[in-house]
Coordinates of N, CA and C and ligand atoms in Angstrom, one line a residue:
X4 N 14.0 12.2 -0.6 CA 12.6 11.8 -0.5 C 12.2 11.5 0.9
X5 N 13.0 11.3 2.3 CA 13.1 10.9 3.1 C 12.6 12.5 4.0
X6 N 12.5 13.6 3.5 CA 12.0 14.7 3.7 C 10.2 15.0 3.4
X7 N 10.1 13.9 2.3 CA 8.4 14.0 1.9 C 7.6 13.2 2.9
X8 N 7.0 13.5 3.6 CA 6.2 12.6 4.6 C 5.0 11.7 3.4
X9 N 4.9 10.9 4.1 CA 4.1 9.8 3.4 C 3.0 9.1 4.2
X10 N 1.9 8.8 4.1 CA 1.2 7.6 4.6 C 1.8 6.2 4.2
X11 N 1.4 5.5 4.5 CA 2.1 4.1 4.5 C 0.8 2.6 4.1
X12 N 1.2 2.2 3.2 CA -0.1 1.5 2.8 C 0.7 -0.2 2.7
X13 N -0.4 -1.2 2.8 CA 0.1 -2.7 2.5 C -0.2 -3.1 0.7
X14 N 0.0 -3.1 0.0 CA -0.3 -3.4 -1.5 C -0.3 -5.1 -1.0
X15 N -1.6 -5.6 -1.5 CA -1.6 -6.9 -1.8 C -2.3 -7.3 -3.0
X16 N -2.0 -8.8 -3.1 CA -2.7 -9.2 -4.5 C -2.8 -11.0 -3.9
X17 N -3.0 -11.8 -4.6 CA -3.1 -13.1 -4.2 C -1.9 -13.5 -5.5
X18 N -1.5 -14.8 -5.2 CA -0.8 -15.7 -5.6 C -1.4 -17.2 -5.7
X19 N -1.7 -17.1 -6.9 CA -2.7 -18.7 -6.6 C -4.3 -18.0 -5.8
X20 N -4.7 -18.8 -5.0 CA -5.3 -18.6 -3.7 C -4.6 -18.3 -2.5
X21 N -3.4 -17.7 -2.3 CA -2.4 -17.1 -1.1 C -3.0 -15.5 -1.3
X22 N -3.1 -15.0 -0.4 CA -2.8 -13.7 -0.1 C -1.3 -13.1 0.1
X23 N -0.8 -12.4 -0.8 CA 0.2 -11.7 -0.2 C 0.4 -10.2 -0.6
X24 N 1.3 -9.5 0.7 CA 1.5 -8.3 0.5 C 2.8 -7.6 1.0
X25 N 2.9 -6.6 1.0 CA 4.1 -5.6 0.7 C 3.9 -4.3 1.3
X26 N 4.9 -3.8 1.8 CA 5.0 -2.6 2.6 C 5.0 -1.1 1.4
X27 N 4.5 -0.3 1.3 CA 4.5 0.3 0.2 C 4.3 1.4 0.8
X28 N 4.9 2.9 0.2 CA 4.4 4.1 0.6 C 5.0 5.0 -0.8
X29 N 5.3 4.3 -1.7 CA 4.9 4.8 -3.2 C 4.0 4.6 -3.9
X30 N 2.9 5.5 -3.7 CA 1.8 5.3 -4.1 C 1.1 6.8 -3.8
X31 N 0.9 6.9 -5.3 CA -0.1 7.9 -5.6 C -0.9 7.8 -7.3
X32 N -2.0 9.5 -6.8 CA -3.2 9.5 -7.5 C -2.4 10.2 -8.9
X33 N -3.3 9.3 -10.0 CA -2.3 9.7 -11.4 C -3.7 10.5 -11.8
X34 N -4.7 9.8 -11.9 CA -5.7 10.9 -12.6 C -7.3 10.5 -11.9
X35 N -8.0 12.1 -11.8 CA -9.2 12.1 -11.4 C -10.2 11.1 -12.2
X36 N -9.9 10.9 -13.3 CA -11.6 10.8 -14.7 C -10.9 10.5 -15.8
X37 N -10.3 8.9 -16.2 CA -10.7 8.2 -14.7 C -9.9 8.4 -13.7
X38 N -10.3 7.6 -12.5 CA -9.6 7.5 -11.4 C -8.2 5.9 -11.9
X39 N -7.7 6.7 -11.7 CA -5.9 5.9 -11.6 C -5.0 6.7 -10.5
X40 N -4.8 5.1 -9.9 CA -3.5 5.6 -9.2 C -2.5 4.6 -9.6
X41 N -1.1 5.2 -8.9 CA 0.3 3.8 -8.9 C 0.7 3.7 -7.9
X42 N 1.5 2.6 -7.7 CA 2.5 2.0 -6.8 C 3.6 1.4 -7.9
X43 N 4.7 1.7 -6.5 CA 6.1 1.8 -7.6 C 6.6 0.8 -6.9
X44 N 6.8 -0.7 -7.6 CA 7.1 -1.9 -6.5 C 8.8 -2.0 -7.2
X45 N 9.7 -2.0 -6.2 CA 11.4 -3.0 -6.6 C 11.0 -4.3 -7.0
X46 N 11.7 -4.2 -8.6 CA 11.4 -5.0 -9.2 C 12.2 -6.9 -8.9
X47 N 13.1 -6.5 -7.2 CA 13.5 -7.8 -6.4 C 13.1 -8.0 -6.0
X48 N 12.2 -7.3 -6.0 CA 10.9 -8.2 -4.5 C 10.1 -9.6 -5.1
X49 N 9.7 -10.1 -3.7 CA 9.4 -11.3 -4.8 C 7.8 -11.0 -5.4
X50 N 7.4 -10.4 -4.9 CA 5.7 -9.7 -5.2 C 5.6 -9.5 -6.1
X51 N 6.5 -8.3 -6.8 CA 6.1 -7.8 -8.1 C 6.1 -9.0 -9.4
X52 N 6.6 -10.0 -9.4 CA 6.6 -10.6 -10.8 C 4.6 -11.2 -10.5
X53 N 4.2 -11.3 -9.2 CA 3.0 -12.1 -8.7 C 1.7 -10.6 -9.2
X54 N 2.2 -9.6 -8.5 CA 1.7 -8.4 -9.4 C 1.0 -8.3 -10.4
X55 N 2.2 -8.6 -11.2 CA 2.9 -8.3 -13.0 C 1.1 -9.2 -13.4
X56 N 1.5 -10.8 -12.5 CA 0.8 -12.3 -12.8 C -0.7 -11.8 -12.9
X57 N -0.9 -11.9 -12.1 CA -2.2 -11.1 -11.3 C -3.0 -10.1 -12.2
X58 N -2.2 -9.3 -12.6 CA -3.1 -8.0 -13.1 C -3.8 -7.2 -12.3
X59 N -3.9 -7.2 -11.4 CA -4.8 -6.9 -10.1 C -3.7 -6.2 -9.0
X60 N -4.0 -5.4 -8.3 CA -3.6 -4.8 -6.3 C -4.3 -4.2 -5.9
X61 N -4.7 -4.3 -4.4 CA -5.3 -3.7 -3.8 C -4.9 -2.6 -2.7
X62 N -4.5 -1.6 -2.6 CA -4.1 -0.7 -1.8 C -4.7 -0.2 -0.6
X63 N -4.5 -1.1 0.7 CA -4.6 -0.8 2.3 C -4.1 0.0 2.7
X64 N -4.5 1.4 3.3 CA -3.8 2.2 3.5 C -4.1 2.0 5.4
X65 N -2.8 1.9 5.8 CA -3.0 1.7 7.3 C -3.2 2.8 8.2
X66 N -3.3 2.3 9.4 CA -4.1 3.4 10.6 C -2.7 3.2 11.1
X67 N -2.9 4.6 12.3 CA -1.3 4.5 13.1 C -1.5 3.3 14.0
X68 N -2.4 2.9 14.3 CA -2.2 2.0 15.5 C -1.9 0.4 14.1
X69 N -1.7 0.1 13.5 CA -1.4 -0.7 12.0 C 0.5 -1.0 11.7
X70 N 0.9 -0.2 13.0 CA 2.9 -0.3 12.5 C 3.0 -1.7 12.4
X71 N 2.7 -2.5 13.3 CA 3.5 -3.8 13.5 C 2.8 -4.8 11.9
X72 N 2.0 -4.4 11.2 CA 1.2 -4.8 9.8 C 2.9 -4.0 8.7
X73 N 2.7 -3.1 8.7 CA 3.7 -2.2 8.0 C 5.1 -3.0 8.2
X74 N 5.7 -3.2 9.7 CA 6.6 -3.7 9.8 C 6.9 -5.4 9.7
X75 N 5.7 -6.0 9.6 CA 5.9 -7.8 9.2 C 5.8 -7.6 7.6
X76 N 4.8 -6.7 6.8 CA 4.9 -7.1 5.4 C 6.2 -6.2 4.7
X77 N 7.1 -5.5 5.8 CA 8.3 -4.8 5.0 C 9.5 -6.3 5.5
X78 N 8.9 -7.6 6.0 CA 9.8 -8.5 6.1 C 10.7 -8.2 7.4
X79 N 10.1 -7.8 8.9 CA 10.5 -7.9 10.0 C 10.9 -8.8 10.3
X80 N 12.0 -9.5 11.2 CA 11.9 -10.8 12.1 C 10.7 -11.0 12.8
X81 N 9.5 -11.5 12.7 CA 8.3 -11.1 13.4 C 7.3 -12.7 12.9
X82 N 6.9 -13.1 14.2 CA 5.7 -14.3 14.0 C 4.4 -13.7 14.3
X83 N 3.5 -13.7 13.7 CA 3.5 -14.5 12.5 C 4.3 -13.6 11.4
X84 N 4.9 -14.5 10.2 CA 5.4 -14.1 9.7 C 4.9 -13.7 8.1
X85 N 5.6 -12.7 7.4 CA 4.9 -12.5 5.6 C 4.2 -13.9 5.0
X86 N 5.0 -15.1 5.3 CA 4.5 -15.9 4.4 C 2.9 -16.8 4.6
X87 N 2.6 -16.1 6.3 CA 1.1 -16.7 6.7 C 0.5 -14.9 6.9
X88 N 0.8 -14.0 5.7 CA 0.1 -12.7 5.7 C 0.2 -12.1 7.1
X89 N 1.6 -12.2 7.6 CA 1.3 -11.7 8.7 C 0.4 -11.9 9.8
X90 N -0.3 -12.8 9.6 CA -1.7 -13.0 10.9 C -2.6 -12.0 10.5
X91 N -2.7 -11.6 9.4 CA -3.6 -10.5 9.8 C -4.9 -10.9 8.9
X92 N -5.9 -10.4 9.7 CA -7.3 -11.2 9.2 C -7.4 -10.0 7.9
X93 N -8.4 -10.9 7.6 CA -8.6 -9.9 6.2 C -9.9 -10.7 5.3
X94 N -10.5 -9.7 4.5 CA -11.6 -10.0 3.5 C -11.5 -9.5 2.2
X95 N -12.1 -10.8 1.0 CA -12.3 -10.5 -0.3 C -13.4 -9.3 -0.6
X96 N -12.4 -8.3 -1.3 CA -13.2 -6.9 -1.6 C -14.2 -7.5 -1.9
X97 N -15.1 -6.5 -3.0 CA -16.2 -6.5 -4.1 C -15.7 -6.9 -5.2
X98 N -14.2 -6.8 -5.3 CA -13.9 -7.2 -6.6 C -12.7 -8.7 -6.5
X99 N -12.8 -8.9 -5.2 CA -12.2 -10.4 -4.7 C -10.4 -10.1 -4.4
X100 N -10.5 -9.1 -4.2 CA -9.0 -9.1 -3.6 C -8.9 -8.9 -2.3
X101 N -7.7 -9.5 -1.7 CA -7.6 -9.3 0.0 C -7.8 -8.1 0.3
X102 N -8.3 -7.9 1.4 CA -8.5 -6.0 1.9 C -8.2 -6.2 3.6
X103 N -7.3 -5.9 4.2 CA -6.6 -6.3 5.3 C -8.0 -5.3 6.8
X104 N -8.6 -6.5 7.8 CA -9.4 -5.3 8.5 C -8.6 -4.5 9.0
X105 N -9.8 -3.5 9.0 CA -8.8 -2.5 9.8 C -8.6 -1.0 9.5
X106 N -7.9 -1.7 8.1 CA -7.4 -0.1 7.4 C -8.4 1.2 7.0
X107 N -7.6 2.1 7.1 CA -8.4 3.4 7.1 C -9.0 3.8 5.2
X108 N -8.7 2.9 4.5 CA -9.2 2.8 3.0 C -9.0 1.9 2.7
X109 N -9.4 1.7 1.8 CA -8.7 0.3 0.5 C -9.4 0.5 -0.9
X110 N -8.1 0.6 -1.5 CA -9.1 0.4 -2.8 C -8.2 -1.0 -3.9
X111 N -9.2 -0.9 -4.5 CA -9.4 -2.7 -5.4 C -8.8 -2.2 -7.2
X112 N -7.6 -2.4 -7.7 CA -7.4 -2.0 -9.0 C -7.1 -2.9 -10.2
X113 N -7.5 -2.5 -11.0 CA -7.0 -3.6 -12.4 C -6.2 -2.3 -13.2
X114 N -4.4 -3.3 -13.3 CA -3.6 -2.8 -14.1 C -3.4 -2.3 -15.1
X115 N -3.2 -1.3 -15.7 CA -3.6 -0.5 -17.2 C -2.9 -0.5 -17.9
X116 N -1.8 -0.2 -17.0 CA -0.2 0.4 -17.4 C 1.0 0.0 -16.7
X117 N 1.9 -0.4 -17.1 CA 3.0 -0.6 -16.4 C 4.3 0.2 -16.8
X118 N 4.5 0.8 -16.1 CA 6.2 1.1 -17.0 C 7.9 0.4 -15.8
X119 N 8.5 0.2 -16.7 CA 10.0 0.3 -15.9 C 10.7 1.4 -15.7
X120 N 11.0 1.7 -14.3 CA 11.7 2.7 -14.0 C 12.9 2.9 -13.5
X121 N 14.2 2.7 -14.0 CA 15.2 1.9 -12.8 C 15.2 0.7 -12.6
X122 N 15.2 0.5 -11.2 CA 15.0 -0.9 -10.3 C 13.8 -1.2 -10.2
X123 N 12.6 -0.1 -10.3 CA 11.4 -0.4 -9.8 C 10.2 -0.4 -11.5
X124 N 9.4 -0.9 -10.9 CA 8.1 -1.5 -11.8 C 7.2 -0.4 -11.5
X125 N 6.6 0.4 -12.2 CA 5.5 1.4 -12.0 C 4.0 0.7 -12.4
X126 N 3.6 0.3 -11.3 CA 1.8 -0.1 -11.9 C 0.7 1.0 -11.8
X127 N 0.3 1.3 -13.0 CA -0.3 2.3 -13.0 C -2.1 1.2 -12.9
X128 N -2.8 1.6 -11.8 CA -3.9 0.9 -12.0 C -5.3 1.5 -11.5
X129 N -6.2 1.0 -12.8 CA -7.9 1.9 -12.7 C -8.4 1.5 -11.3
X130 N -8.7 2.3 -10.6 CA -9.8 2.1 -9.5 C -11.4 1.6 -9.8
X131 N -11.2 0.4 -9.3 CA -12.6 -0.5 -9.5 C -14.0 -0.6 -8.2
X132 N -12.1 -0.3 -7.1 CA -14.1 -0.3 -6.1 C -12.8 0.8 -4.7
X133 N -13.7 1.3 -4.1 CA -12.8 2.1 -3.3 C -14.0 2.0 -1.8
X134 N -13.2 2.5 -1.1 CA -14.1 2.0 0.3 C -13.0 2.4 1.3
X135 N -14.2 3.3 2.2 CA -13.5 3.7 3.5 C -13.4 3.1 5.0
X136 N -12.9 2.8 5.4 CA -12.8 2.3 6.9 C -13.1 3.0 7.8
X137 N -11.8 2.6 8.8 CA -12.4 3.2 10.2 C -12.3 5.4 9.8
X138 N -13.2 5.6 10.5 CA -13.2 7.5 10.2 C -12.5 7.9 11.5
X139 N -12.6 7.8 12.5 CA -12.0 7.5 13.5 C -10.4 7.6 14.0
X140 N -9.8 7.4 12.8 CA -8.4 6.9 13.1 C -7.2 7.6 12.1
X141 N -6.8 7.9 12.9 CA -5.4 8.6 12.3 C -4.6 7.9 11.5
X142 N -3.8 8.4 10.5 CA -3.1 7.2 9.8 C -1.9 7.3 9.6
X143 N -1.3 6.4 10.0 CA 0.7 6.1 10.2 C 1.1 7.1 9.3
X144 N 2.2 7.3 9.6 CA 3.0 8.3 8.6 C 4.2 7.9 8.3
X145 N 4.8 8.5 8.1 CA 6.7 8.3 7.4 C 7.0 8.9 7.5
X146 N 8.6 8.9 7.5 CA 8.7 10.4 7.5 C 10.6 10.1 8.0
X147 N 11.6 10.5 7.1 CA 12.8 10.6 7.8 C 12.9 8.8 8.1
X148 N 12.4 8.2 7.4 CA 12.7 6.5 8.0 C 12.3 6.2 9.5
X149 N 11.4 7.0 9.6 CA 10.6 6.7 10.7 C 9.1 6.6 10.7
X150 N 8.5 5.9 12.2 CA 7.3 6.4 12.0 C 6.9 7.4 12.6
X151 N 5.7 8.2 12.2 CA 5.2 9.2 12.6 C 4.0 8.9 12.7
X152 N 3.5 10.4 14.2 CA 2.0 9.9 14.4 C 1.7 11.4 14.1
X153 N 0.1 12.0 14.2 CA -0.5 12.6 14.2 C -0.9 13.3 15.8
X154 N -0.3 14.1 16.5 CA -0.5 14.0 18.2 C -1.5 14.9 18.2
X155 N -1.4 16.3 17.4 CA -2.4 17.5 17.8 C -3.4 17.4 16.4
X156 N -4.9 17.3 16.6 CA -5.9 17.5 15.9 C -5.9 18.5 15.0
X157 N -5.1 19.4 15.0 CA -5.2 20.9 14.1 C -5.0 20.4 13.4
X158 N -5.8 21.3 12.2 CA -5.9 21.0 10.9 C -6.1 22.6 10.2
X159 N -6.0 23.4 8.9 CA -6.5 24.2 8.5 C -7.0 24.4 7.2
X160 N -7.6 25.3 6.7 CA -8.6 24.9 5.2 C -7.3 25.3 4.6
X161 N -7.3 24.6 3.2 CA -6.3 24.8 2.2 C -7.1 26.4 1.0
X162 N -5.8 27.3 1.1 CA -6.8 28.9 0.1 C -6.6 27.9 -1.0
X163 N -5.8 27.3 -1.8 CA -5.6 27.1 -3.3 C -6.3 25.9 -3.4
X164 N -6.7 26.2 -4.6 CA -7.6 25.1 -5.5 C -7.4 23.8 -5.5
X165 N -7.4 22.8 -4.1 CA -7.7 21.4 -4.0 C -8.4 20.6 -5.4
X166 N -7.5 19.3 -5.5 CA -7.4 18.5 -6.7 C -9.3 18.0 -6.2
X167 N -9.7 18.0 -7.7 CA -10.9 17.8 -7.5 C -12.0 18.5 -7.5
Ligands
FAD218 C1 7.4 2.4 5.3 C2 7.9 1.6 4.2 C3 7.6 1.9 2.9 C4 8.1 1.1 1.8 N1 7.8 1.5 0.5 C5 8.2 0.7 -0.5 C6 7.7 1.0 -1.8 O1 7.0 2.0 -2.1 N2 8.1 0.2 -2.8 C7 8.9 -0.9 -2.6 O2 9.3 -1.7 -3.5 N3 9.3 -1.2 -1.3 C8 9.0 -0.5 -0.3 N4 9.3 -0.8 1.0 C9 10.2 -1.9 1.2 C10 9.5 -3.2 1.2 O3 8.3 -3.2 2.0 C11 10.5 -4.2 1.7 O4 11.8 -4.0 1.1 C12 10.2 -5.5 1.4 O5 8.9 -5.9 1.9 C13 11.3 -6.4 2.1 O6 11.3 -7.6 1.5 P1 12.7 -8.3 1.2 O7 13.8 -7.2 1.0 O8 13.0 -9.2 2.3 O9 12.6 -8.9 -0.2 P2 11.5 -9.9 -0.7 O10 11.9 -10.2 -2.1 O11 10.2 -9.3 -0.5 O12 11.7 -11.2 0.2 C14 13.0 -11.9 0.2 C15 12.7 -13.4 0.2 O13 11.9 -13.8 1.3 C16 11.0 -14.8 0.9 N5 9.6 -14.4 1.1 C17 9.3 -13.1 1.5 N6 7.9 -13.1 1.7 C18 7.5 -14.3 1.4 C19 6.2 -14.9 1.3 N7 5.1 -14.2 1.6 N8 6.0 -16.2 1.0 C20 7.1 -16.9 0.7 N9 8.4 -16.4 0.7 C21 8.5 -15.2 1.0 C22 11.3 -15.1 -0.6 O14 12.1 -16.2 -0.7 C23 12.0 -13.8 -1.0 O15 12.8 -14.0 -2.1 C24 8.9 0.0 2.1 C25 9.2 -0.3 3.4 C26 8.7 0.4 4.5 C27 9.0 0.0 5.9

């Protein structure tokens, strides 16, 4: 999997009235109509039982200039630290979940489905409010356990039939 490049997103949800979140880059689109997507959280983390709680996540999907966000909510040695959200400012969506500034999307879900998979918890969740950020900004990558940037603007049209 370490061959599939990935964007890199923060999953949050609150706990009580805490914000908290998680480094995540399993995360994809399950279906157009409706719109569902998942995140596949390890079920040791301490998040996912708050998840499970919740019924609710919201999916930040970060900008490249966003690593040091990526690297405090994957639990870096780093002040500020996960348990004060990283320092990172943030606003109640439309649907009242943290939405971290900044990021290059976010979208706001209520859980539908869950399955167990292994180690990990599959949340399959409806898209309730979706919203774009900065247009502007390139977005972190993965890639090989690394990060990855975007250096050359090339891009080209895809010939086969794009989802949607
Ligand atoms: C690019 C990238 C992609 C990733 N993708 C995924 C993915 O798709 N799915 C996935 O499951 N993981 C993913 N991870 C890993 C995940 O982000 C980290 O493993 C995880 O955040 C590290 O937490 P931990 O192992 O310290 O365990 P945790 O259980 O998160 O934390 C360990 C202990 O620290 C304490 N603690 C941590 N945070 C807090 C807090 N906010 N408040 C109070 N106490 C706290 C608790 O006592 C907890 O028991 C990814 C990591 C990276 C870098």
């Amino acid at each position: 999997m370490g061959r599939f490049a990935t964007g890199v997103s923060v999953v949050t949800t609150f706990d009580g009235d805490r914000p908290q979140g998680i480094t995540v880059n399993a995360f994809s689109s399950v279906s157009l109509e409706p719109a569902l997507v998942m995140v596949a959280l390890d079920r040791r983390r301490f998040i996912t039982p708050m998840v499970r709680a919740a019924g609710r996540y919201a999916v930040n999907v970060l900008g490249a200039d966003q690593q040091a966000l990526s690297d405090c909510f994957a639990h870096a040695p780093v002040s500020p630290g996960r348990e004060v959200f990283c320092g990172a400012s943030w606003q109640p969506g439309p649907t009242g979940l943290p939405l971290i500034d900044g990021a290059i999307a976010t979208l706001e879900c209520t859980i539908v489905e869950t399955f167990s998979a292994g180690d990990h918890d599959l949340f399959i969740g409806r898209v309730d409010s979706l919203q774009h950020g900065r247009q502007d900004t390139a977005p972190l990558l993965y890639y090989r356990r690394r990060y990855l940037r975007v250096q050359q603007g090339a891009d080209s049209p895809v010939e086969g039939k794009p989802e949607g």
